[in-house]
Short mmCIF file of C-alpha atoms in Angstrom, two decimals:
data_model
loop_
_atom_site.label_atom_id
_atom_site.label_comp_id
_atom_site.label_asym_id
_atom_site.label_seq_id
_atom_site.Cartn_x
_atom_site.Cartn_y
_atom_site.Cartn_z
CA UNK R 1 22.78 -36.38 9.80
CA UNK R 2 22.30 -33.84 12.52
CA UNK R 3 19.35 -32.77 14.25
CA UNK R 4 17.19 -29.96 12.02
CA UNK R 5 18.09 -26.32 13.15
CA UNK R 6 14.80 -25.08 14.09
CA UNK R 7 14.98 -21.23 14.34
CA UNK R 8 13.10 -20.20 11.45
CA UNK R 9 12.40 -16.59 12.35
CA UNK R 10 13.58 -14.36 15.23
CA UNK R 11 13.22 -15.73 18.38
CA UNK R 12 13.14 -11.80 19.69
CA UNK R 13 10.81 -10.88 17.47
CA UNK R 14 7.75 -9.04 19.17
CA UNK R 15 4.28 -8.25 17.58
CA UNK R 16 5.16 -4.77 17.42
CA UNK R 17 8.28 -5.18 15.33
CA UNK R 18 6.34 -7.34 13.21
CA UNK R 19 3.51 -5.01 12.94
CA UNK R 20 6.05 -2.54 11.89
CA UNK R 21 7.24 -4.53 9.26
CA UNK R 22 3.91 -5.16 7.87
CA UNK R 23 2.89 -1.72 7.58
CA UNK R 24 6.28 -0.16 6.29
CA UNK R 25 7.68 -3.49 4.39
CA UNK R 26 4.54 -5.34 3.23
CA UNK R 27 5.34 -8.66 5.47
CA UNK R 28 5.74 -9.79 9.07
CA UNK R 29 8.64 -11.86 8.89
CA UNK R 30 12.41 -12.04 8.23
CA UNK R 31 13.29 -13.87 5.34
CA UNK R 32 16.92 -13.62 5.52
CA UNK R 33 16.42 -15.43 8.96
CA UNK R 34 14.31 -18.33 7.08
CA UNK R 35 17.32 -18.16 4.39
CA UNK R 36 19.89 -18.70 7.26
CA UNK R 37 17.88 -21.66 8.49
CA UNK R 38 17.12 -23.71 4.87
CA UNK R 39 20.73 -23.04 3.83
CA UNK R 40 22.09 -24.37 7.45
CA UNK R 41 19.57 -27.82 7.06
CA UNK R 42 19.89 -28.77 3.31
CA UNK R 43 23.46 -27.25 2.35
CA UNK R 44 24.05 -26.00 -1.24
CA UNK R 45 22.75 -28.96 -2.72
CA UNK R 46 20.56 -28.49 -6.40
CA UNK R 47 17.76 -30.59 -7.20
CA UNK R 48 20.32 -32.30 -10.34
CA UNK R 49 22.58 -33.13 -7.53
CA UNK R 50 19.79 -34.18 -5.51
CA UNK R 51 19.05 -36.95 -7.68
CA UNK R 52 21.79 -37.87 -8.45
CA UNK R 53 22.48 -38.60 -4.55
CA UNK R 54 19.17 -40.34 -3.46
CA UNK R 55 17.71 -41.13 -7.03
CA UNK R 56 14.49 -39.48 -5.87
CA UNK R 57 12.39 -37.03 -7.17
CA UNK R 58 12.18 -33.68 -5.55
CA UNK R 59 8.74 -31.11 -7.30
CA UNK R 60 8.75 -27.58 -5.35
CA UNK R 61 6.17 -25.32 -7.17
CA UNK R 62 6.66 -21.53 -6.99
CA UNK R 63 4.46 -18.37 -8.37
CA UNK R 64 5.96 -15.33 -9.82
CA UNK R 65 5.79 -12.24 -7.86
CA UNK R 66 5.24 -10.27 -11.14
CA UNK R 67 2.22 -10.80 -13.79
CA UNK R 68 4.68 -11.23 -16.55
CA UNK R 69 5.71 -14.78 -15.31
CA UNK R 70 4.41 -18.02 -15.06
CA UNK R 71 4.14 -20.29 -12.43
CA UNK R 72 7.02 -23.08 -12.67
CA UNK R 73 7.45 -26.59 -11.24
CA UNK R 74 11.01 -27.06 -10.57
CA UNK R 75 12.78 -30.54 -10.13
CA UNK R 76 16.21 -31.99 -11.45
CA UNK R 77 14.30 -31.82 -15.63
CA UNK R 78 12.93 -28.26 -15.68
CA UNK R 79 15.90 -26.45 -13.23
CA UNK R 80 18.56 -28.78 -12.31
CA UNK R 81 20.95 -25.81 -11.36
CA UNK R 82 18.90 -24.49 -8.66
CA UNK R 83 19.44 -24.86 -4.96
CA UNK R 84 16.92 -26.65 -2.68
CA UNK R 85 17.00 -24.20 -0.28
CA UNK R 86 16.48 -21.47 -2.10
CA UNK R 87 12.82 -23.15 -4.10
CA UNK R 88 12.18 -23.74 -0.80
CA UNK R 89 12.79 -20.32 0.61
CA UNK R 90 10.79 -19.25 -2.39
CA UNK R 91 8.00 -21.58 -1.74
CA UNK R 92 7.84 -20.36 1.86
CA UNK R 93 7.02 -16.98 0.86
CA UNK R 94 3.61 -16.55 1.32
CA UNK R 95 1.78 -13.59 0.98
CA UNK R 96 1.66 -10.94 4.00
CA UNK R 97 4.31 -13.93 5.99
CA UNK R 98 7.51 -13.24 3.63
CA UNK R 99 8.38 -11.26 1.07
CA UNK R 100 9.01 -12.66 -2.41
CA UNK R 101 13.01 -13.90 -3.14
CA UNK R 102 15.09 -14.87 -5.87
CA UNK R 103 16.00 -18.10 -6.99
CA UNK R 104 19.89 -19.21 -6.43
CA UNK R 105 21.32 -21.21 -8.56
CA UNK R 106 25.33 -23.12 -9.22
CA UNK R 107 26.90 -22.06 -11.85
CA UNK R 108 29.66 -24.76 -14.08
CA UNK R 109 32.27 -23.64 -11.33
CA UNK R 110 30.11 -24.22 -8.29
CA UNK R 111 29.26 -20.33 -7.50
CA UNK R 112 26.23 -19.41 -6.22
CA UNK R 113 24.36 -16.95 -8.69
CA UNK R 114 21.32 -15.99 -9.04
CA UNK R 115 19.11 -18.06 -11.35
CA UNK R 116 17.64 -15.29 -13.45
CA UNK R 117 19.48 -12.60 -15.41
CA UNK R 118 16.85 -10.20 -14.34
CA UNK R 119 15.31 -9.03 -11.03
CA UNK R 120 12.89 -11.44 -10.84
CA UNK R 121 11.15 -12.79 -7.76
CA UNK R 122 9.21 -15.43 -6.90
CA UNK R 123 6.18 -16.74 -4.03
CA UNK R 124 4.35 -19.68 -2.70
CA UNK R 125 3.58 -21.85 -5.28
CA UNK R 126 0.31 -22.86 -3.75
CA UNK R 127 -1.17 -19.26 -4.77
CA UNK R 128 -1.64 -20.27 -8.03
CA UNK R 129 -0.45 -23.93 -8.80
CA UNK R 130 -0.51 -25.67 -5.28
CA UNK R 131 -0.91 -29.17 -7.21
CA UNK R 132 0.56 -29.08 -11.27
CA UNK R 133 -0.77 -32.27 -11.75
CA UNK R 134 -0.67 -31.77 -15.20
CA UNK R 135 3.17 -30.88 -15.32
CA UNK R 136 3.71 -33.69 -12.89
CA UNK R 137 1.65 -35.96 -15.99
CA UNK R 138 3.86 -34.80 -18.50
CA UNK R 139 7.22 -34.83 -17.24
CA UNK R 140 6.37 -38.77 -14.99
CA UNK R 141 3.70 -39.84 -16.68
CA UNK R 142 2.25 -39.68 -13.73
CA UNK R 143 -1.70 -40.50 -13.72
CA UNK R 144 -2.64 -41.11 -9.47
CA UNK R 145 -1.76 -38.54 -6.75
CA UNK R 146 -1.71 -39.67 -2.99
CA UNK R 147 -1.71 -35.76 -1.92
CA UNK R 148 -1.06 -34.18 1.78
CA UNK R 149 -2.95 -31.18 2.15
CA UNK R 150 -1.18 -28.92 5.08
CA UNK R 151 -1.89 -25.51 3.48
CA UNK R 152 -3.40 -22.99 6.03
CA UNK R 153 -5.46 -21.99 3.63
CA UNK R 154 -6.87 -25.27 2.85
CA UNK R 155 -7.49 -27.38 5.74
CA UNK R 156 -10.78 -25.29 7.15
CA UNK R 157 -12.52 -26.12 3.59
CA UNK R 158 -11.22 -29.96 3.52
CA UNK R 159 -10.58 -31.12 6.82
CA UNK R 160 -13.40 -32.68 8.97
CA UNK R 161 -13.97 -31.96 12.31
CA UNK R 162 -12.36 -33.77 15.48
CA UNK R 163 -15.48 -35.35 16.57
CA UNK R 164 -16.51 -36.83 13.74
CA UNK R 165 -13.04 -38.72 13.08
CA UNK R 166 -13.38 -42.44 14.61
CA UNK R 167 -9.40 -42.62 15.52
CA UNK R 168 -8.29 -45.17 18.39
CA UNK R 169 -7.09 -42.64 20.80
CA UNK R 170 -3.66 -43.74 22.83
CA UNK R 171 -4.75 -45.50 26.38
CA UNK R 172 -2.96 -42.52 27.85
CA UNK R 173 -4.63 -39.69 25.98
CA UNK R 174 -7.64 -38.43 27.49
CA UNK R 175 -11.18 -38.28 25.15
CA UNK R 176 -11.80 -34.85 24.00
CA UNK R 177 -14.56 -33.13 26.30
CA UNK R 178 -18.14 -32.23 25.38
CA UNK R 179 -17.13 -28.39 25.09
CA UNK R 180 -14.33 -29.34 23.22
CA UNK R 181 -16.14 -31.80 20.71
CA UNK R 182 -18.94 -28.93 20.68
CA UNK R 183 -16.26 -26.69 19.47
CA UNK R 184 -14.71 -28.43 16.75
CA UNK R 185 -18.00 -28.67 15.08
CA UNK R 186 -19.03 -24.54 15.67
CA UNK R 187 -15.75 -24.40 13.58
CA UNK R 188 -16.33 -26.84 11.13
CA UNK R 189 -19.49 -25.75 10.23
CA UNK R 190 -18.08 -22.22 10.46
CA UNK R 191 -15.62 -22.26 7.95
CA UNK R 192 -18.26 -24.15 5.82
CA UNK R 193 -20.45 -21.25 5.50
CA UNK R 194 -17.39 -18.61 5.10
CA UNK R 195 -16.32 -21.04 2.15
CA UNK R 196 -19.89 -20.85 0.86
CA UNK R 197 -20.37 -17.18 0.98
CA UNK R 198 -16.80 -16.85 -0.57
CA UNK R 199 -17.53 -18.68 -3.55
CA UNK R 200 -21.36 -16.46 -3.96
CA UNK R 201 -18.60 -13.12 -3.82
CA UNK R 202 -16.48 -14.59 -6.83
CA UNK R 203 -19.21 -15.41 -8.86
CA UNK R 204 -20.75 -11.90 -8.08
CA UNK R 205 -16.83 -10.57 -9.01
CA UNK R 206 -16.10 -9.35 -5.63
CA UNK R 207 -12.91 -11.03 -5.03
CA UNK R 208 -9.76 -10.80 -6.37
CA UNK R 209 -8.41 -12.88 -8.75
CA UNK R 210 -5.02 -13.73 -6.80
CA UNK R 211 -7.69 -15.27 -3.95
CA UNK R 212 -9.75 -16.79 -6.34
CA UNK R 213 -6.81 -18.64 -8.03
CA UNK R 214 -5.62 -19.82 -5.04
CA UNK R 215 -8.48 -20.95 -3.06
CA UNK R 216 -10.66 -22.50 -6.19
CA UNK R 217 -7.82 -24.52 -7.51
CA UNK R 218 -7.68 -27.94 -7.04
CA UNK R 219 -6.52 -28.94 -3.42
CA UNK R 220 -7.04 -32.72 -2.99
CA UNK R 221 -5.71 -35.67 -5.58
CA UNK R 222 -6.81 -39.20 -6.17
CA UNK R 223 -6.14 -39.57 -2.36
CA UNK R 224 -6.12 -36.62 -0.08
CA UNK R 225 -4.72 -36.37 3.31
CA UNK R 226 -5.75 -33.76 5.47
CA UNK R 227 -5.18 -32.85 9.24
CA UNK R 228 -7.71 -31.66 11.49
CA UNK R 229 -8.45 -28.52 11.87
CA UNK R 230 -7.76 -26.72 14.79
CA UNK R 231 -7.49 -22.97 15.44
CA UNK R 232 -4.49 -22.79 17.34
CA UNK R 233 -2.54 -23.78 14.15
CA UNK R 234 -2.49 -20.30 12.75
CA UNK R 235 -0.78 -19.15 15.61
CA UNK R 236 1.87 -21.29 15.07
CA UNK R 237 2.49 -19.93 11.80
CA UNK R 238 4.62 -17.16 12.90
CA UNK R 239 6.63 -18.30 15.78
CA UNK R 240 9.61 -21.19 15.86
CA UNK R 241 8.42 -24.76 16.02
CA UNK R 242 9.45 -26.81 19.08
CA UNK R 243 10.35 -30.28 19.35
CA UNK R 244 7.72 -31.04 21.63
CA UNK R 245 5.07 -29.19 18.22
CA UNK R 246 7.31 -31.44 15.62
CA UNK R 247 6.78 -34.48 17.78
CA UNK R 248 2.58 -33.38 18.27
CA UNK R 249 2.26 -32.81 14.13
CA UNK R 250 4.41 -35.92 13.36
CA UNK R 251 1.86 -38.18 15.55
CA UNK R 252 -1.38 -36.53 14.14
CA UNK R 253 0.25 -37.08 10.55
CA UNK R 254 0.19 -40.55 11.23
CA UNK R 255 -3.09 -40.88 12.38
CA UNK R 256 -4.19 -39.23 9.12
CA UNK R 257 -2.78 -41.52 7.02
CA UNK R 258 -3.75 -44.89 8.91
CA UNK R 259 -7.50 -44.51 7.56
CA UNK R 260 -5.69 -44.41 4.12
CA UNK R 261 -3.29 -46.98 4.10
CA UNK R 262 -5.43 -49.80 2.79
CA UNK R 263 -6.59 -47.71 0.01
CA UNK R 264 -3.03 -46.85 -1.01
CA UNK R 265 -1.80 -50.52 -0.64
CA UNK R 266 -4.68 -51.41 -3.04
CA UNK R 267 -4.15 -48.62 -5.74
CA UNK R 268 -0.22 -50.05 -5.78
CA UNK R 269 -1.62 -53.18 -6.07
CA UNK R 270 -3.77 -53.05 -9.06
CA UNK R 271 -0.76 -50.65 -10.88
CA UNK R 272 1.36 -53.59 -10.30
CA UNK R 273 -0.46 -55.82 -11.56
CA UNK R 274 -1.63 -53.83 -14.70
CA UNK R 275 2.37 -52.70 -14.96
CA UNK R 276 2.88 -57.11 -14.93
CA UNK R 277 0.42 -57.95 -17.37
CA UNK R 278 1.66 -55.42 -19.83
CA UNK R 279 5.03 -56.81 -19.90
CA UNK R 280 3.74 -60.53 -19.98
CA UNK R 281 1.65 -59.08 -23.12
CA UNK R 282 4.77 -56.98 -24.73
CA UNK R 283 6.75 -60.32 -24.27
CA UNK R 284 4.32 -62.91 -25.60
CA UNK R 285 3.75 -60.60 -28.90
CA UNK R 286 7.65 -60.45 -29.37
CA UNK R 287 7.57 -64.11 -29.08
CA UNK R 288 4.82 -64.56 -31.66
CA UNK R 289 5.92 -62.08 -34.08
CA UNK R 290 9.69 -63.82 -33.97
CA UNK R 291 8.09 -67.40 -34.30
CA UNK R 292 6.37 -65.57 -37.52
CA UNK R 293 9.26 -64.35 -38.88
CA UNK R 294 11.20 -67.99 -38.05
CA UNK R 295 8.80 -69.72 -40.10
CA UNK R 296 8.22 -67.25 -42.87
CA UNK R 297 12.47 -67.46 -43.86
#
C-alpha cells in the first residue's frame, strides 16, 4: 500500500473562513474535504468485505444527529453494506468540527447509495456511546476491553500529568524543564477541578444532557490507555497532520502502552489457560459419557 493522503481539511483555510462557517453553517470545517481524504485512503471497501479480506473485526460507533434515532455500532453483523469511509466520516463528525453526514452504503450491483431511505444523519459516536461494551458483549461475547482513550474530550479527566509518568526518556531527548514539569501539573490539577465543578452543575441540572451523556459515560475499559495531556493538542485538531506530528503521536503511543504490556500479556494468559482447561473438561466428559454408554449396550 501507498503512503496515507494526509490533507484532511483545507490547507487554505484561514480562521476567518472558518469563523464564517461557524457562525452561518454551525461548524468550522469542510467535510466534503475529510470525505475526499477517507474515500482516497480506504477505497469503497464495506465492513462485510472488510472481513472477508483480513478476517478482522472492524466496530465504528456513530450517534444520530436527530432524537428519533439510536446510537448504532456498526461492523460486518449489524451493517455489512456500509462503506468504511463513510462510518468513519460519520464518526469524525464531531460537534462544532463537522457537520453531521449520511451513511453510504453498496447496493447488490456495487452502487454507492445511501444507507437510509430517509434523510437521516449521523455524528461522533463518542457523544453518546464512545465504548458499547455491552453491544460489543453481545455480538463477541466479549467480556475484557484493552481500551485507547484519544478523545479530546477525555484525556484532561484521565490522563496523568507528564511529571508524574516514570518513562525512560531516549538518551537523545532532553528531560523536561522545571517550568515545564511545573506546568503539566497547573494543568493537571486544572482540569481536575473543571471536571469537579462540572459534575456539581449536572447534579444541580445545569448542563445539558448531550454534555452530560458524553462526558459521564464510561471512558476507560478493563485496561485503559491514555496519552498525556498536553495543551497544544487541541490546536492540532483543526489543521492537517504532518509526518513529522504522525511520527511524534506514533512514539508517545508506544510509550503508553509499554507500562501496560505485562498486564495485557497476563490477562491473555490466564484466558488461555481458562479457554484450555475448558476444552480438556468438554473432552474428558465426552469421553466418560461414551465409556457410559459403551458399557450400558
Amino acid at each position: 500500500p501507498g503512503p496515507i493522503d494526509l490533507p484532511f481539511s483545507p490547507p487554505a483555510g484561514s480562521l476567518r473562513r472558518k469563523l464564517r462557517r461557524l457562525l452561518f453553517e454551525g461548524h468550522l470545517m469542510e467535510v466534503q474535504v475529510l470525505r475526499r481524504a477517507l474515500q482516497s485512503n480506504l477505497g469503497d471497501v464495506t465492513f462485510h468485505e472488510a472481513y472477508a479480506r483480513t478476517g478482522r473485526i472492524v466496530n465504528i460507533t456513530v450517534s444520530p444527529a436527530s432524537e428519533y434515532e439510536r446510537p448504532r455500532l456498526l461492523n460486518y453483523l449489524t451493517a455489512p453494506n456500509v462503506l468504511l469511509w463513510s462510518a468513519a466520516c460519520a464518526s469524525c463528525a464531531f460537534p462544532i468540527l463537522f457537520q453531521p453526514v449520511e451513511l453510504v452504503a453498496k447496493d447488490k450491483h456495487g452502487a454507492l447509495v445511501p444507507y437510509h431511505l430517509t434523510d437521516v444523519k449521523w455524528k461522533d459516536g463518542s457523544m453518546t456511546t464512545d465504548l458499547p461494551t455491552t453491544r460489543l458483549s453481545e455480538l463477541f461475547n466479549v467480556n475484557h476491553f484493552v481500551v485507547s482513550q484519544t478523545n479530546p474530550h477525555a484525556i484532561p479527566l484521565m490522563s496523568k500529568p507528564r511529571a508524574t509518568r516514570k518513562w525512560r526518556e531516549h538518551a537523545a531527548a532532553a528531560r523536561p524543564s522545571w517550568a515545564r514539569r511545573c506546568c503539566g501539573v497547573a494543568a493537571y490539577l486544572l482540569s481536575s477541578e473543571l471536571a469537579h465543578r462540572f459534575r456539581q452543575a449536572v447534579h444541580l441540572g445545569l448542563v445539558p444532557k448531550i454534555l452530560e451523556a458524553s462526558l459521564f459515560q464510561p471512558m476507560g475499559g478493563d485496561i485503559t490507555i491514555v496519552p498525556p495531556f498536553s495543551l497544544s493538542i487541541y490546536g492540532k485538531v483543526i489543521s492537517n497532520p504532518t509526518w513529522d506530528q504522525v511520527q511524534q503521536c506514533t512514539a508517545d503511543a508506544l510509550r503508553c502502552t509499554w507500562p501496560v504490556v505485562s498486564r495485557v500479556r497476563t490477562d491473555c494468559e490466564v484466558e488461555i489457560m481458562l479457554d484450555q482447561s475448558a476444552r480438556r473438561l468438554a473432552k474428558a466428559v465426552q469421553e466418560r459419557n461414551a465409556r457410559l454408554d459403551g458399557g450400558g449396550d
